[in-house]
Amino acid sequence: MRPVCPALFLAAAALAQNAPYPVDVPAARIVKALDEPQNWLTYFGDYKGVRHRALNQVNTANVRNLRVDWIFQIPTTGRFETVPLVVDGVMFFTAQNGHAFSVDARSGRQLWHYQYKPTEGTADGLNRGLAILNDKLYMGTVDGHLVCLDSKNGQLLWNAEVASAKAGYSITLAPLAVKDKIIVGVGGGEFGIRGFIDGYDAKSGQRAWRLYTIPEKGEPGGDTWQADSWKRGGAPTWMTGTYDPDLDTVYWGVGNPGPDLYGQDRLGDNLYSCSVVALDPTTGRMKWHYQFSPHDTHDWDANETPMLLDLPWKGQMRKLLVQANRNAFFYVLDRTTGEFLMAKSYARQTWLKEFDAKGRPTPLPDTEPSEQGTRLCPGLAGGANWMAPSYNPDLQLFYVPYREQCDIYFSTPPKFVEGKAYWGTATRGVSDEKEWGVVKALDPLTGEGKWEFKFYHAGWGGTMSTTGGLVFAGDADGYLVALDAKSGQLLWKLQTGAEIATAPITYMVNGKQYVTIASGAALITLSLP
């Protein structure tokens, strides 16, 4: 018989005694998520989308000592884009191909595992995360369903079909829990869908409302679509929105029109594609919209984070919405009215001549895709994309990760077949130029750049800010880096072994701060020794 080590026995007993317990996250708690820096209660960490945490145990003086604490390997392949939730020592996250997990946030010990079985014939797909409300979790699926799980054990409670996978719809985003509703958007803008945003009753799974992001003929904005092109006009809603509880308004980005990259069959502004829409979370009624790229033919959607900031605009406090758009411009809007206040380029762009007073852009000549090819910046992937920005309220700096890449756009007319790719154009990179990635600090009131940090390749990793004076970001080569929030100086880096295509989070359990990032097929969590 082997002797038992007393120290190990006592440690195991203590771990069992302090094991995570069932969680409860009522809506009022999510409203005040920033008052719980030890937790991460929504996809963005809070309703405003600032991705900032008032934690400073890990800081500029000691971040060089950050090391791997635990690693959780997922049983699937593909791009790992999850952003975990952390509630009182329990972590919940998704993985590609329908997986959801709960683990002890201190050790990575698995508590439960759920796998969704998609409709037969549906391709595997990525997933960016969960929503939590009370004691239930909500996950979108690659075949267009919304499922509800018991947070204690991962048991399936209900399953609602949002849209048909056969028609090209999917859900890859993390849902947004607002009051008693679960709000979801759909992907599939490249498959001739008609985009929408849905609100579901959190308890029953019954659909409460639907807001189509393409109006029919006869509805406001319906005349911005040629003939019946609105029926297959795209305008997907594939990234999570933000919410202002004081205004009781949800803000959601809308994607590209279809056919993607070809506009001759859909002449007009193509509302509400490439827009941000403000809506009532109880009824789904649209309050206002602003369109960043009317009649888009370059795949410059507006699904990037609609971050909410309260700042003095020209001497007067304003409720602002800011977005680093895919078209390479940083925008400032009044989020109460939708009024355009400012736009300034943060990356290379060769398409814009000017904005008018209401923020409508006037493109330069010869910037449309063409048969012989048109070279244009930014490229197909943007500028910014789903990579999450962050904001440090102490320094009043907005940190945007983006891609520097120009493309050559070619134009050919497409043919619509339901459920098939509906692309009218091809692109290729500019062969005589290497792309690269950037994290840039901006003054959100002027759009002026304060510093930038360059990655070797253009990537898909987002950022996170802390009161420890740090900005964490990941890159396509697998590096997780910590930058000085004031200067952009590289303070620490870790080679995770695989591409990072999501944003890090930070949280605290039992007085210890952790940093977590998804990379390859692993969820990696770090802390100080």
Short mmCIF file of C-alpha atoms in Angstrom, two decimals, residues 83-512:
data_model
loop_
_atom_site.label_atom_id
_atom_site.label_comp_id
_atom_site.label_asym_id
_atom_site.label_seq_id
_atom_site.Cartn_x
_atom_site.Cartn_y
_atom_site.Cartn_z
CA VAL A 83 -14.50 34.12 -25.17
CA PRO A 84 -15.25 32.38 -21.84
CA LEU A 85 -17.62 33.58 -19.15
CA VAL A 86 -16.46 33.47 -15.52
CA VAL A 87 -18.96 33.57 -12.64
CA ASP A 88 -17.83 33.19 -9.04
CA GLY A 89 -15.02 30.77 -9.79
CA VAL A 90 -16.81 28.83 -12.53
CA MET A 91 -15.83 29.19 -16.19
CA PHE A 92 -18.17 28.46 -19.11
CA PHE A 93 -17.04 28.38 -22.73
CA THR A 94 -17.81 26.94 -26.15
CA ALA A 95 -15.69 25.26 -28.77
CA GLN A 96 -16.21 24.69 -32.46
CA ASN A 97 -18.62 21.99 -33.66
CA GLY A 98 -21.22 22.41 -30.92
CA HIS A 99 -19.22 21.85 -27.74
CA ALA A 100 -19.83 23.67 -24.44
CA PHE A 101 -17.87 23.21 -21.21
CA SER A 102 -17.90 24.21 -17.59
CA VAL A 103 -14.63 24.09 -15.65
CA ASP A 104 -13.25 25.17 -12.30
CA ALA A 105 -11.73 28.57 -13.12
CA ARG A 106 -8.88 27.95 -10.65
CA SER A 107 -7.63 24.68 -12.08
CA GLY A 108 -9.33 23.91 -15.41
CA ARG A 109 -10.93 20.81 -13.87
CA GLN A 110 -13.93 19.87 -16.03
CA LEU A 111 -17.32 20.11 -14.32
CA TRP A 112 -19.47 19.15 -17.30
CA HIS A 113 -19.44 18.89 -21.10
CA TYR A 114 -22.29 19.27 -23.60
CA GLN A 115 -22.23 18.64 -27.34
CA TYR A 116 -24.94 19.79 -29.70
CA LYS A 117 -25.78 17.53 -32.64
CA PRO A 118 -26.49 19.72 -35.68
CA THR A 119 -28.88 18.99 -38.50
CA GLU A 120 -27.59 16.17 -40.68
CA GLY A 121 -25.50 17.49 -43.56
CA THR A 122 -24.57 20.71 -41.77
CA ALA A 123 -20.89 21.54 -41.98
CA ASP A 124 -18.82 21.94 -38.83
CA GLY A 125 -18.50 25.50 -37.62
CA LEU A 126 -16.97 27.87 -35.11
CA ASN A 127 -18.63 29.39 -32.06
CA ARG A 128 -17.66 32.54 -30.15
CA GLY A 129 -19.31 31.97 -26.79
CA LEU A 130 -22.28 31.88 -24.45
CA ALA A 131 -24.72 34.19 -22.70
CA ILE A 132 -25.79 33.62 -19.09
CA LEU A 133 -28.98 34.75 -17.38
CA ASN A 134 -29.98 33.59 -13.90
CA ASP A 135 -28.91 29.91 -13.77
CA LYS A 136 -29.14 29.21 -17.50
CA LEU A 137 -26.71 29.39 -20.43
CA TYR A 138 -27.54 30.17 -24.06
CA MET A 139 -25.64 29.06 -27.16
CA GLY A 140 -26.16 29.55 -30.89
CA THR A 141 -25.46 26.68 -33.27
CA VAL A 142 -23.98 26.30 -36.71
CA ASP A 143 -27.32 25.07 -38.09
CA GLY A 144 -29.23 28.14 -36.92
CA HIS A 145 -30.62 27.04 -33.55
CA LEU A 146 -30.58 28.67 -30.10
CA VAL A 147 -30.22 26.23 -27.20
CA CYS A 148 -30.64 26.73 -23.46
CA LEU A 149 -28.53 24.75 -20.97
CA ASP A 150 -28.68 24.30 -17.20
CA SER A 151 -25.53 25.99 -15.88
CA LYS A 152 -25.22 23.41 -13.06
CA ASN A 153 -24.88 20.32 -15.25
CA GLY A 154 -25.04 21.27 -18.94
CA GLN A 155 -28.42 19.60 -19.42
CA LEU A 156 -30.38 20.78 -22.46
CA LEU A 157 -33.51 22.66 -21.37
CA TRP A 158 -34.87 23.88 -24.70
CA ASN A 159 -33.92 24.12 -28.36
CA ALA A 160 -35.40 26.75 -30.71
CA GLU A 161 -34.86 26.85 -34.47
CA VAL A 162 -33.97 30.43 -35.42
CA ALA A 163 -33.42 29.92 -39.16
CA SER A 164 -32.86 27.21 -41.74
CA ALA A 165 -29.33 25.97 -42.31
CA LYS A 166 -30.39 24.76 -45.76
CA ALA A 167 -31.02 28.38 -46.75
CA GLY A 168 -27.51 29.34 -45.64
CA TYR A 169 -28.21 30.64 -42.12
CA SER A 170 -25.96 29.96 -39.14
CA ILE A 171 -25.27 31.35 -35.66
CA THR A 172 -21.66 31.75 -34.59
CA LEU A 173 -21.94 34.67 -32.15
CA ALA A 174 -22.41 34.71 -28.39
CA PRO A 175 -26.04 35.66 -27.64
CA LEU A 176 -26.82 38.79 -25.60
CA ALA A 177 -29.02 38.51 -22.48
CA VAL A 178 -31.04 41.69 -21.85
CA LYS A 179 -33.72 41.79 -19.13
CA ASP A 180 -35.86 38.69 -19.84
CA LYS A 181 -34.80 38.31 -23.48
CA ILE A 182 -32.02 36.47 -25.30
CA ILE A 183 -31.03 38.38 -28.42
CA VAL A 184 -29.29 36.69 -31.34
CA GLY A 185 -28.17 37.55 -34.84
CA VAL A 186 -27.42 35.33 -37.81
CA GLY A 187 -24.60 34.66 -40.21
CA GLY A 188 -24.84 33.73 -43.87
CA GLY A 189 -24.39 37.02 -45.68
CA GLU A 190 -22.46 35.25 -48.42
CA PHE A 191 -25.35 32.84 -49.10
CA GLY A 192 -28.16 35.16 -50.20
CA ILE A 193 -30.03 35.21 -46.90
CA ARG A 194 -32.27 38.01 -45.61
CA GLY A 195 -30.65 39.09 -42.33
CA PHE A 196 -32.44 39.72 -39.04
CA ILE A 197 -32.07 40.11 -35.27
CA ASP A 198 -34.28 38.02 -32.98
CA GLY A 199 -35.42 38.33 -29.36
CA TYR A 200 -36.40 35.15 -27.45
CA ASP A 201 -38.10 34.64 -24.10
CA ALA A 202 -35.31 33.41 -21.84
CA LYS A 203 -37.52 30.95 -19.94
CA SER A 204 -39.60 29.36 -22.68
CA GLY A 205 -37.51 29.79 -25.84
CA GLN A 206 -40.48 31.34 -27.65
CA ARG A 207 -39.60 34.05 -30.16
CA ALA A 208 -40.80 37.45 -28.93
CA TRP A 209 -39.87 39.57 -31.95
CA ARG A 210 -37.87 39.75 -35.16
CA LEU A 211 -36.27 42.80 -36.77
CA TYR A 212 -35.34 42.22 -40.39
CA THR A 213 -32.22 44.14 -41.41
CA ILE A 214 -33.54 44.35 -44.97
CA PRO A 215 -36.93 46.08 -45.38
CA GLU A 216 -39.54 44.84 -47.84
CA LYS A 217 -40.87 46.98 -50.63
CA GLY A 218 -43.23 49.51 -49.11
CA GLU A 219 -41.44 49.59 -45.75
CA PRO A 220 -39.10 52.45 -44.78
CA GLY A 221 -35.85 51.84 -46.66
CA GLY A 222 -37.42 49.30 -49.01
CA ASP A 223 -36.84 51.60 -51.97
CA THR A 224 -33.05 51.30 -51.47
CA TRP A 225 -33.13 47.83 -53.08
CA GLN A 226 -33.54 47.30 -56.81
CA ALA A 227 -36.52 45.13 -57.84
CA ASP A 228 -36.73 42.03 -55.59
CA SER A 229 -33.04 41.99 -54.62
CA TRP A 230 -34.05 42.56 -50.96
CA LYS A 231 -35.21 38.95 -50.73
CA ARG A 232 -31.61 37.70 -50.90
CA GLY A 233 -29.82 40.88 -49.83
CA GLY A 234 -27.60 39.51 -47.04
CA ALA A 235 -27.15 42.09 -44.23
CA PRO A 236 -26.22 39.43 -41.64
CA THR A 237 -25.90 40.17 -37.92
CA TRP A 238 -23.13 37.76 -36.98
CA MET A 239 -21.47 39.59 -34.06
CA THR A 240 -22.81 40.35 -30.58
CA GLY A 241 -24.26 43.78 -29.88
CA THR A 242 -24.06 46.12 -26.88
CA TYR A 243 -26.71 47.60 -24.56
CA ASP A 244 -27.39 50.85 -22.72
CA PRO A 245 -29.68 50.15 -19.72
CA ASP A 246 -30.35 53.86 -19.13
CA LEU A 247 -31.64 54.36 -22.67
CA ASP A 248 -32.96 50.78 -22.77
CA THR A 249 -31.43 50.44 -26.22
CA VAL A 250 -29.53 47.64 -27.91
CA TYR A 251 -26.94 48.48 -30.59
CA TRP A 252 -26.16 45.90 -33.27
CA GLY A 253 -23.83 45.90 -36.26
CA VAL A 254 -25.15 44.75 -39.64
CA GLY A 255 -23.13 43.03 -42.34
CA ASN A 256 -22.57 43.27 -46.07
CA PRO A 257 -25.28 43.28 -48.74
CA GLY A 258 -25.65 40.39 -51.16
CA PRO A 259 -24.50 39.45 -53.62
CA ASP A 260 -21.24 40.07 -51.86
CA LEU A 261 -18.84 42.30 -53.83
CA TYR A 262 -21.19 42.88 -56.79
CA GLY A 263 -23.75 45.67 -56.82
CA GLN A 264 -25.27 45.99 -60.29
CA ASP A 265 -28.26 43.80 -59.44
CA ARG A 266 -29.07 45.71 -56.23
CA LEU A 267 -28.65 49.40 -57.10
CA GLY A 268 -29.36 51.77 -54.21
CA ASP A 269 -28.05 52.27 -50.66
CA ASN A 270 -29.17 48.75 -49.62
CA LEU A 271 -30.43 49.60 -46.13
CA TYR A 272 -29.74 48.47 -43.47
CA SER A 273 -26.61 46.67 -44.62
CA CYS A 274 -23.24 47.96 -43.34
CA SER A 275 -25.08 49.90 -40.61
CA VAL A 276 -25.45 50.04 -36.86
CA VAL A 277 -29.06 49.81 -35.73
CA ALA A 278 -30.46 50.94 -32.36
CA LEU A 279 -33.44 48.93 -31.18
CA ASP A 280 -35.86 48.39 -28.31
CA PRO A 281 -34.97 45.06 -26.61
CA THR A 282 -38.60 44.47 -25.53
CA THR A 283 -40.24 44.86 -28.95
CA GLY A 284 -37.41 44.83 -31.49
CA ARG A 285 -38.56 48.20 -32.85
CA MET A 286 -35.78 50.13 -34.58
CA LYS A 287 -35.10 53.53 -33.02
CA TRP A 288 -32.47 54.79 -35.46
CA HIS A 289 -29.76 53.64 -37.82
CA TYR A 290 -26.55 54.93 -39.31
CA GLN A 291 -25.07 53.46 -42.48
CA PHE A 292 -21.27 53.46 -42.69
CA SER A 293 -20.90 52.15 -46.27
CA PRO A 294 -23.94 52.68 -48.52
CA HIS A 295 -24.19 50.19 -51.40
CA ASP A 296 -21.12 48.29 -50.25
CA THR A 297 -19.23 46.31 -52.90
CA HIS A 298 -16.08 45.56 -50.89
CA ASP A 299 -17.39 43.37 -48.03
CA TRP A 300 -16.81 46.19 -45.52
CA ASP A 301 -19.53 45.15 -43.11
CA ALA A 302 -20.32 46.96 -39.84
CA ASN A 303 -20.28 43.96 -37.49
CA GLU A 304 -17.37 45.39 -35.50
CA THR A 305 -17.95 46.20 -31.80
CA PRO A 306 -20.35 49.15 -31.24
CA MET A 307 -18.65 50.36 -28.03
CA LEU A 308 -20.53 52.71 -25.70
CA LEU A 309 -18.68 55.57 -23.97
CA ASP A 310 -19.83 58.57 -21.95
CA LEU A 311 -17.41 61.41 -22.66
CA PRO A 312 -17.35 65.21 -22.95
CA TRP A 313 -17.89 65.98 -26.63
CA LYS A 314 -16.90 69.60 -27.36
CA GLY A 315 -17.42 70.54 -23.74
CA GLN A 316 -20.73 68.74 -23.22
CA MET A 317 -21.18 65.23 -21.81
CA ARG A 318 -22.59 62.97 -24.51
CA LYS A 319 -23.63 59.36 -24.71
CA LEU A 320 -21.40 58.17 -27.54
CA LEU A 321 -21.17 55.08 -29.70
CA VAL A 322 -17.71 54.51 -31.20
CA GLN A 323 -16.68 51.93 -33.77
CA ALA A 324 -13.51 51.13 -35.65
CA ASN A 325 -15.24 50.12 -38.85
CA ARG A 326 -14.01 47.58 -41.36
CA ASN A 327 -13.75 50.34 -43.98
CA ALA A 328 -10.68 51.75 -42.09
CA PHE A 329 -12.48 54.68 -40.41
CA PHE A 330 -13.05 55.30 -36.70
CA TYR A 331 -16.55 56.71 -36.10
CA VAL A 332 -18.15 58.65 -33.26
CA LEU A 333 -21.96 58.80 -33.10
CA ASP A 334 -24.45 60.13 -30.57
CA ARG A 335 -26.05 56.91 -29.37
CA THR A 336 -29.25 58.61 -28.23
CA THR A 337 -30.09 59.98 -31.67
CA GLY A 338 -27.69 58.32 -34.11
CA GLU A 339 -26.23 61.70 -35.07
CA PHE A 340 -22.91 61.50 -36.93
CA LEU A 341 -20.21 63.40 -35.03
CA MET A 342 -16.87 62.38 -36.51
CA ALA A 343 -14.98 59.91 -38.67
CA LYS A 344 -11.22 59.58 -39.08
CA SER A 345 -9.10 56.93 -40.75
CA TYR A 346 -7.08 54.70 -38.43
CA ALA A 347 -5.60 52.51 -41.18
CA ARG A 348 -4.64 52.92 -44.84
CA GLN A 349 -7.58 53.71 -47.11
CA THR A 350 -7.71 54.68 -50.77
CA TRP A 351 -11.47 54.78 -51.33
CA LEU A 352 -12.86 57.94 -49.69
CA LYS A 353 -13.04 61.47 -51.09
CA GLU A 354 -15.00 63.09 -48.23
CA PHE A 355 -17.90 62.86 -45.77
CA ASP A 356 -20.82 65.26 -45.87
CA ALA A 357 -22.18 66.90 -42.71
CA LYS A 358 -24.42 63.91 -41.94
CA GLY A 359 -21.61 61.41 -42.38
CA ARG A 360 -22.48 60.10 -45.81
CA PRO A 361 -19.27 59.12 -47.62
CA THR A 362 -18.39 60.18 -51.16
CA PRO A 363 -16.08 57.56 -52.72
CA LEU A 364 -13.20 58.45 -54.99
CA PRO A 365 -13.60 57.57 -58.68
CA ASP A 366 -12.47 54.18 -59.97
CA THR A 367 -12.78 52.39 -56.63
CA GLU A 368 -15.39 49.80 -57.66
CA PRO A 369 -14.40 46.18 -58.39
CA SER A 370 -13.71 45.77 -62.11
CA GLU A 371 -13.16 43.12 -64.74
CA GLN A 372 -9.46 43.97 -64.96
CA GLY A 373 -9.07 44.32 -61.19
CA THR A 374 -9.06 47.38 -58.90
CA ARG A 375 -6.40 47.81 -56.25
CA LEU A 376 -7.89 49.22 -53.05
CA CYS A 377 -7.15 49.67 -49.35
CA PRO A 378 -8.29 48.25 -47.02
CA GLY A 379 -8.54 44.71 -48.35
CA LEU A 380 -11.45 42.30 -48.14
CA ALA A 381 -10.88 41.51 -44.44
CA GLY A 382 -10.69 45.18 -43.37
CA GLY A 383 -9.25 47.28 -41.34
CA ALA A 384 -10.89 46.02 -38.21
CA ASN A 385 -13.06 42.93 -38.15
CA TRP A 386 -14.40 40.76 -35.29
CA MET A 387 -11.18 41.34 -33.34
CA ALA A 388 -12.35 43.05 -30.15
CA PRO A 389 -11.14 46.55 -29.24
CA SER A 390 -10.91 47.72 -25.63
CA TYR A 391 -10.93 51.01 -23.74
CA ASN A 392 -9.00 52.23 -20.69
CA PRO A 393 -11.16 54.84 -18.88
CA ASP A 394 -8.25 56.07 -16.76
CA LEU A 395 -6.08 56.87 -19.79
CA GLN A 396 -9.08 57.54 -22.08
CA LEU A 397 -7.49 55.44 -24.82
CA PHE A 398 -9.27 53.16 -27.30
CA TYR A 399 -7.18 50.14 -28.37
CA VAL A 400 -8.02 48.76 -31.80
CA PRO A 401 -6.47 45.66 -33.39
CA TYR A 402 -6.57 45.74 -37.17
CA ARG A 403 -5.09 44.40 -40.39
CA GLU A 404 -2.96 46.32 -42.89
CA GLN A 405 -3.63 44.73 -46.26
CA CYS A 406 -4.71 45.98 -49.68
CA ASP A 407 -6.46 43.77 -52.22
CA ILE A 408 -7.23 43.69 -55.92
CA TYR A 409 -11.01 43.37 -56.47
CA PHE A 410 -12.36 41.63 -59.58
CA SER A 411 -15.98 41.78 -60.70
CA THR A 412 -18.22 39.11 -62.24
CA PRO A 413 -22.03 38.80 -62.08
CA PRO A 414 -23.29 35.94 -59.85
CA LYS A 415 -26.18 33.50 -60.01
CA PHE A 416 -28.35 32.92 -56.94
CA VAL A 417 -28.89 29.33 -55.75
CA GLU A 418 -30.42 28.91 -52.27
CA GLY A 419 -27.87 27.78 -49.72
CA LYS A 420 -24.92 28.25 -52.09
CA ALA A 421 -22.25 30.94 -51.97
CA TYR A 422 -23.55 34.16 -53.51
CA TRP A 423 -20.34 35.98 -54.46
CA GLY A 424 -20.05 38.20 -57.48
CA THR A 425 -16.38 38.99 -57.19
CA ALA A 426 -13.02 37.52 -56.34
CA THR A 427 -10.08 39.25 -54.68
CA ARG A 428 -6.40 38.55 -54.33
CA GLY A 429 -3.74 40.13 -52.22
CA VAL A 430 -1.34 42.64 -53.66
CA SER A 431 1.61 40.40 -54.51
CA ASP A 432 4.34 43.01 -54.09
CA GLU A 433 3.37 43.89 -50.52
CA LYS A 434 3.37 41.91 -47.27
CA GLU A 435 0.37 42.33 -44.96
CA TRP A 436 0.86 42.98 -41.23
CA GLY A 437 -1.12 43.43 -38.04
CA VAL A 438 -1.38 46.43 -35.72
CA VAL A 439 -2.64 47.34 -32.28
CA LYS A 440 -3.18 51.11 -32.16
CA ALA A 441 -4.12 53.38 -29.27
CA LEU A 442 -6.54 56.15 -30.29
CA ASP A 443 -7.96 59.19 -28.57
CA PRO A 444 -11.70 58.40 -28.95
CA LEU A 445 -12.64 62.09 -29.12
CA THR A 446 -10.34 62.93 -32.02
CA GLY A 447 -9.38 59.61 -33.62
CA GLU A 448 -5.74 60.66 -33.25
CA GLY A 449 -3.27 57.80 -32.88
CA LYS A 450 -1.14 57.84 -29.72
CA TRP A 451 0.98 54.75 -30.35
CA GLU A 452 0.97 51.55 -32.37
CA PHE A 453 2.48 48.08 -32.01
CA LYS A 454 3.09 46.00 -35.13
CA PHE A 455 2.68 42.24 -35.53
CA TYR A 456 4.58 40.38 -38.22
CA HIS A 457 1.38 39.04 -39.83
CA ALA A 458 -2.16 40.39 -40.05
CA GLY A 459 -4.19 38.42 -37.52
CA TRP A 460 -7.53 37.97 -35.85
CA GLY A 461 -6.73 38.46 -32.16
CA GLY A 462 -8.56 40.99 -29.99
CA THR A 463 -7.47 43.10 -27.02
CA MET A 464 -8.17 43.53 -23.31
CA SER A 465 -7.24 46.43 -21.02
CA THR A 466 -6.59 46.45 -17.24
CA THR A 467 -5.92 48.98 -14.50
CA GLY A 468 -2.58 47.27 -14.11
CA GLY A 469 -1.49 49.49 -17.01
CA LEU A 470 -1.60 46.64 -19.53
CA VAL A 471 -3.14 45.83 -22.89
CA PHE A 472 -3.19 42.13 -23.78
CA ALA A 473 -3.48 41.05 -27.43
CA GLY A 474 -2.90 37.97 -29.57
CA ASP A 475 -1.61 37.42 -33.10
CA ALA A 476 -1.71 35.03 -36.05
CA ASP A 477 1.67 33.53 -35.15
CA GLY A 478 0.43 32.40 -31.75
CA TYR A 479 1.91 35.10 -29.54
CA LEU A 480 -0.01 36.48 -26.59
CA VAL A 481 1.57 39.81 -25.71
CA ALA A 482 1.26 42.35 -22.91
CA LEU A 483 1.82 45.98 -23.91
CA ASP A 484 2.26 49.08 -21.78
CA ALA A 485 -1.12 50.81 -22.01
CA LYS A 486 0.47 54.28 -22.06
CA SER A 487 3.30 53.73 -24.54
CA GLY A 488 2.63 50.49 -26.42
CA GLN A 489 5.99 49.06 -25.30
CA LEU A 490 6.19 45.26 -25.40
CA LEU A 491 6.55 44.05 -21.80
CA TRP A 492 5.95 40.28 -22.11
CA LYS A 493 5.07 37.62 -24.66
CA LEU A 494 4.16 33.93 -24.72
CA GLN A 495 4.24 31.61 -27.72
CA THR A 496 1.03 29.62 -27.32
CA GLY A 497 1.82 27.21 -30.16
CA ALA A 498 -1.09 28.06 -32.48
CA GLU A 499 -2.97 30.95 -34.06
CA ILE A 500 -4.91 33.24 -31.72
CA ALA A 501 -8.20 34.28 -33.30
CA THR A 502 -10.08 35.69 -30.33
CA ALA A 503 -9.61 38.08 -27.40
CA PRO A 504 -8.24 37.37 -23.90
CA ILE A 505 -10.12 37.79 -20.64
CA THR A 506 -9.00 38.32 -17.06
CA TYR A 507 -10.69 37.40 -13.77
CA MET A 508 -9.91 36.76 -10.10
CA VAL A 509 -10.67 33.82 -7.79
CA ASN A 510 -9.70 33.68 -4.11
CA GLY A 511 -7.53 36.78 -4.45
CA LYS A 512 -5.58 35.50 -7.49
#
